[in-house]
XYZ file of C-alpha atoms in Angstrom:
309
model
C -4.350 -18.650 -23.133
C -3.756 -15.634 -26.302
C -0.737 -13.238 -25.400
C -3.160 -10.279 -25.506
C -4.991 -11.900 -22.864
C -2.419 -12.677 -20.649
C -1.078 -9.269 -21.061
C -4.666 -7.583 -20.263
C -4.475 -9.799 -17.509
C -0.877 -9.316 -15.902
C -1.171 -5.557 -16.771
C -4.623 -5.396 -14.161
C -2.905 -7.637 -11.537
C 0.492 -5.950 -11.072
C -1.430 -2.736 -10.859
C -3.582 -3.973 -8.093
C -1.044 -5.133 -6.666
C 0.945 -2.478 -6.192
C -1.759 -0.495 -4.287
C -2.839 -3.604 -2.793
C 0.923 -4.463 -1.431
C 1.707 -1.116 -0.377
C -0.845 -0.907 1.366
C 1.153 -2.632 3.785
C 2.872 0.291 4.569
C -0.040 3.122 4.174
C 0.529 6.820 2.814
C 2.335 9.290 4.489
C 1.908 12.226 2.604
C 2.285 15.847 4.487
C 1.499 16.491 8.022
C -0.647 18.213 8.597
C -1.801 17.698 12.596
C 1.369 18.388 14.347
C 4.873 18.745 14.530
C 7.716 16.171 13.335
C 10.072 17.196 15.438
C 10.935 16.811 18.850
C 12.623 13.704 20.827
C 11.605 9.661 20.359
C 8.625 8.869 22.188
C 9.096 7.492 26.281
C 8.167 4.545 25.202
C 5.580 2.799 28.398
C 4.969 6.211 29.598
C 2.672 6.255 26.434
C 0.401 3.993 27.802
C -0.590 6.639 30.264
C -1.668 9.336 27.867
C -4.771 9.953 26.121
C -5.016 7.771 23.258
C -4.843 11.256 20.755
C -1.672 12.005 22.630
C -0.300 8.539 22.699
C -0.987 8.128 19.115
C 0.774 11.219 18.442
C 4.248 9.592 20.127
C 3.700 7.014 18.173
C 3.242 8.682 14.884
C 6.785 10.826 15.345
C 8.637 7.125 16.679
C 7.682 5.077 13.870
C 8.527 7.664 11.522
C 12.090 7.988 12.829
C 12.605 4.507 12.230
C 12.563 5.257 8.869
C 12.723 1.468 7.820
C 10.814 -2.504 8.512
C 9.969 -5.304 7.487
C 6.729 -5.872 6.073
C 4.048 -9.280 6.286
C 0.433 -8.714 5.376
C -2.391 -10.974 4.513
C -5.465 -8.698 2.028
C -8.381 -10.027 0.919
C -11.629 -8.297 -1.839
C -14.508 -10.299 -2.071
C -14.302 -12.913 -4.119
C -11.849 -11.162 -6.448
C -8.583 -11.396 -4.620
C -6.543 -13.097 -1.363
C -3.140 -12.074 -1.098
C -0.275 -11.908 0.711
C 2.745 -9.427 1.228
C 6.183 -9.741 2.558
C 9.413 -7.825 2.504
C 10.964 -4.610 3.846
C 10.190 -1.121 3.141
C 11.889 2.284 3.994
C 10.600 5.487 3.756
C 13.552 7.732 4.561
C 13.629 9.453 1.234
C 10.769 8.745 -0.714
C 9.466 4.686 -0.721
C 11.478 2.361 -1.363
C 11.684 -1.273 -1.049
C 10.899 -5.262 -2.231
C 8.113 -6.936 -1.737
C 7.401 -10.652 -2.765
C 3.895 -10.681 -3.382
C 1.496 -14.356 -4.024
C -2.099 -14.453 -4.827
C -3.433 -17.145 -2.553
C -7.260 -16.860 -3.791
C -9.820 -15.675 -5.869
C -9.799 -14.590 -9.742
C -6.906 -12.711 -9.628
C -4.988 -15.993 -8.309
C -6.495 -17.407 -11.527
C -5.531 -15.618 -13.655
C -1.962 -15.533 -12.157
C -1.939 -19.449 -12.704
C -2.788 -18.805 -15.894
C -0.096 -16.303 -16.882
C 2.682 -18.886 -14.980
C 3.165 -17.874 -11.692
C 0.587 -16.693 -8.724
C 3.667 -14.738 -7.333
C 5.404 -11.695 -8.116
C 8.712 -9.464 -6.941
C 7.523 -5.887 -5.958
C 10.478 -3.695 -6.498
C 9.211 0.422 -5.212
C 11.261 3.222 -5.993
C 11.133 6.788 -5.857
C 9.504 7.610 -9.558
C 7.892 4.020 -10.427
C 6.752 0.949 -8.889
C 8.257 -2.707 -11.045
C 6.675 -5.925 -11.137
C 8.690 -8.912 -11.860
C 6.412 -11.420 -13.820
C 7.221 -15.186 -15.307
C 9.181 -16.857 -17.900
C 5.687 -18.050 -19.467
C 4.623 -14.043 -19.012
C 7.834 -12.962 -20.993
C 7.355 -15.344 -23.659
C 3.746 -14.799 -24.470
C 3.145 -11.216 -23.883
C 6.781 -9.720 -22.854
C 9.073 -9.812 -25.620
C 11.427 -11.370 -23.606
C 10.674 -9.200 -20.467
C 10.453 -10.064 -17.182
C 9.541 -6.705 -15.178
C 6.695 -4.368 -16.103
C 7.886 -0.430 -14.850
C 5.191 1.542 -13.836
C 6.059 5.239 -13.783
C 4.005 6.549 -11.106
C 3.486 9.938 -13.791
C 1.624 7.269 -16.361
C -0.979 5.665 -13.500
C -1.916 8.946 -12.339
C -2.897 9.970 -15.873
C -4.474 7.014 -16.808
C -6.542 6.333 -13.880
C -7.627 10.445 -13.435
C -8.356 11.384 -9.817
C -7.814 7.823 -8.260
C -4.698 7.572 -10.314
C -3.260 11.017 -9.151
C -4.186 9.646 -5.334
C -2.442 6.266 -5.876
C 0.843 7.967 -7.520
C 0.351 10.013 -3.920
C 0.201 7.003 -1.895
C 3.275 5.423 -4.088
C 5.465 7.599 -3.852
C 4.998 8.863 0.029
C 4.557 5.915 2.219
C 5.546 4.923 5.841
C 3.229 2.527 8.388
C 2.365 5.485 10.709
C -0.021 6.211 8.077
C -2.516 4.222 9.897
C -2.029 6.320 13.257
C -2.146 9.427 11.299
C -5.797 8.210 9.911
C -7.005 7.629 13.222
C -5.652 10.993 14.512
C -7.477 12.883 11.562
C -10.566 10.699 12.124
C -11.186 12.162 15.967
C -12.696 9.007 16.434
C -10.202 6.727 18.578
C -10.162 4.864 21.198
C -8.086 2.441 23.406
C -8.998 -0.728 23.289
C -6.429 -2.365 25.856
C -3.030 -4.143 26.435
C -2.692 -7.261 24.508
C 0.256 -9.778 22.719
C 1.358 -9.214 19.453
C 4.213 -12.124 18.636
C 4.965 -12.507 22.417
C 5.425 -8.399 22.848
C 3.190 -6.555 24.993
C 1.608 -3.944 23.184
C -1.145 -1.075 23.457
C -4.393 -1.713 20.678
C -6.319 1.184 19.612
C -9.235 1.669 17.272
C -11.087 3.799 15.396
C -13.346 4.313 11.844
C -12.471 6.799 9.273
C -14.531 8.551 6.547
C -12.457 7.787 3.658
C -13.218 10.691 1.245
C -12.754 13.534 4.096
C -9.535 11.470 4.886
C -8.577 12.148 1.261
C -8.958 15.752 1.828
C -6.575 16.422 4.457
C -4.166 14.142 3.871
C -3.481 14.508 0.133
C -2.096 17.038 -2.601
C -5.044 16.886 -5.044
C -6.811 20.242 -6.028
C -10.349 20.840 -5.677
C -11.590 19.227 -8.839
C -9.140 16.429 -8.802
C -10.614 15.322 -5.047
C -14.325 15.943 -6.619
C -13.777 13.196 -9.106
C -11.855 11.078 -6.502
C -15.060 11.444 -4.256
C -16.842 10.653 -6.332
C -15.170 7.402 -7.373
C -15.238 6.471 -4.095
C -19.082 6.611 -3.941
C -19.020 4.303 -7.165
C -17.007 2.269 -5.556
C -19.089 1.923 -2.376
C -16.094 3.005 -0.289
C -17.317 4.947 2.576
C -15.808 4.097 5.999
C -12.753 2.346 7.436
C -12.444 0.953 10.645
C -8.614 0.604 11.850
C -6.848 -1.507 14.362
C -3.412 -0.660 15.305
C -1.411 -2.400 17.997
C 1.646 -0.150 19.562
C 4.772 -1.754 21.269
C 6.947 -0.047 24.556
C 9.015 1.726 22.391
C 5.883 3.135 20.683
C 6.297 1.581 17.609
C 3.361 0.194 15.645
C 3.743 -3.708 15.057
C 0.614 -4.308 13.879
C -2.544 -2.895 12.017
C -5.851 -3.946 10.398
C -7.869 -1.981 8.048
C -12.126 -3.710 7.142
C -14.235 -1.270 4.748
C -17.125 -2.374 2.280
C -16.645 -1.951 -1.114
C -18.891 -2.949 -4.121
C -16.216 -5.586 -4.971
C -16.832 -7.465 -1.685
C -15.157 -6.741 1.444
C -11.602 -5.197 1.637
C -9.588 -6.775 5.015
C -5.855 -6.211 5.578
C -3.502 -7.241 8.395
C -0.177 -5.934 7.892
C 2.943 -7.131 10.870
C 5.981 -4.441 11.512
C 9.209 -5.892 12.664
C 13.188 -5.070 12.754
C 12.690 -1.072 12.596
C 15.702 -0.055 11.188
C 16.610 -2.713 8.479
C 18.621 -1.931 6.217
C 17.064 -2.100 2.646
C 18.332 -1.797 -0.996
C 16.443 -1.528 -4.274
C 17.246 -0.517 -7.490
C 15.829 -0.628 -10.801
C 15.736 -3.938 -13.081
C 17.980 -4.046 -15.991
C 16.377 -1.348 -19.151
C 17.182 -4.799 -21.127
C 14.690 -6.844 -19.082
C 12.227 -4.314 -18.773
C 9.108 -3.031 -20.481
C 7.243 0.013 -19.918
C 3.400 -0.161 -19.079
C 2.924 2.713 -21.203
C 4.139 0.856 -24.374
C 2.188 -2.078 -23.409
C -0.918 -0.226 -23.313
C -0.021 1.618 -26.540
C 0.702 -1.504 -27.903
C -2.283 -3.683 -27.529
C -5.174 -0.471 -27.347
C -5.813 -1.000 -24.419
C -7.326 1.898 -22.064
C -7.417 2.718 -18.629
C -10.059 1.850 -16.245
C -11.283 4.106 -12.964
C -8.676 2.900 -10.979
C -5.789 3.128 -13.018
C -6.191 -0.885 -13.327
C -6.321 -2.093 -17.249
C -9.902 -2.959 -18.892
């Protein structure tokens, strides 16, 4: 595989991985529906509350937990199937590490050609880092293994969707799925079920993606209009969200499903070990290449989703 082709493929893959990998956590953004203060919820009593009141308790408890271990699976039509495993903290912006593995689809084939189907993803407050294979480093990375994606660069390259992606990557907590259900106004209690041996309460609802972005992002009017146009072109309108909450009012599982122009998007994420210690530091500068510089050197342009094309 020629080095230019490897570069183009892996740059695209790593940007997509940044989004789909951190989708395991979700974007928190500012709380526009209620206060974040107060004591943690009383736990078991929450299952006797209305769905909205119960979810507000879950939102607070999960937000205050600060960190968690994350396991997720994601698929998008025949484009990709992937897993993400690791730990993330959201106490002061998103930080953490995930191991992202492509298990199927077109991107798994591209990753095979690039030398490895797995990559380490490292999230810091101002940038996302992707660790590529030795093959990639030799053929396209100038001997360097890490690609640095500045969130500011991704915002510029992706237009409105890039700005939204920056917003999501910099501000992420598991309770975003709870916020989404609260913002939708369409949520119901499904029942009580067991998840990994623990008692949970299951809630479900549908959200209108464009309306949700309008409520929970910091985009200005022009950026919001452009994002809605991009979402329409991508065939994304509504998303079905299910969450499972334990007796401590902590989110332990979520699923998301949406139809897109590239096929059905499915995500399942499990959360555990809330409060786990998470360490994440920038990789060595000597082993890191900047995404924006790579784009310039290879003459690539940005696509509508912030991926290289």
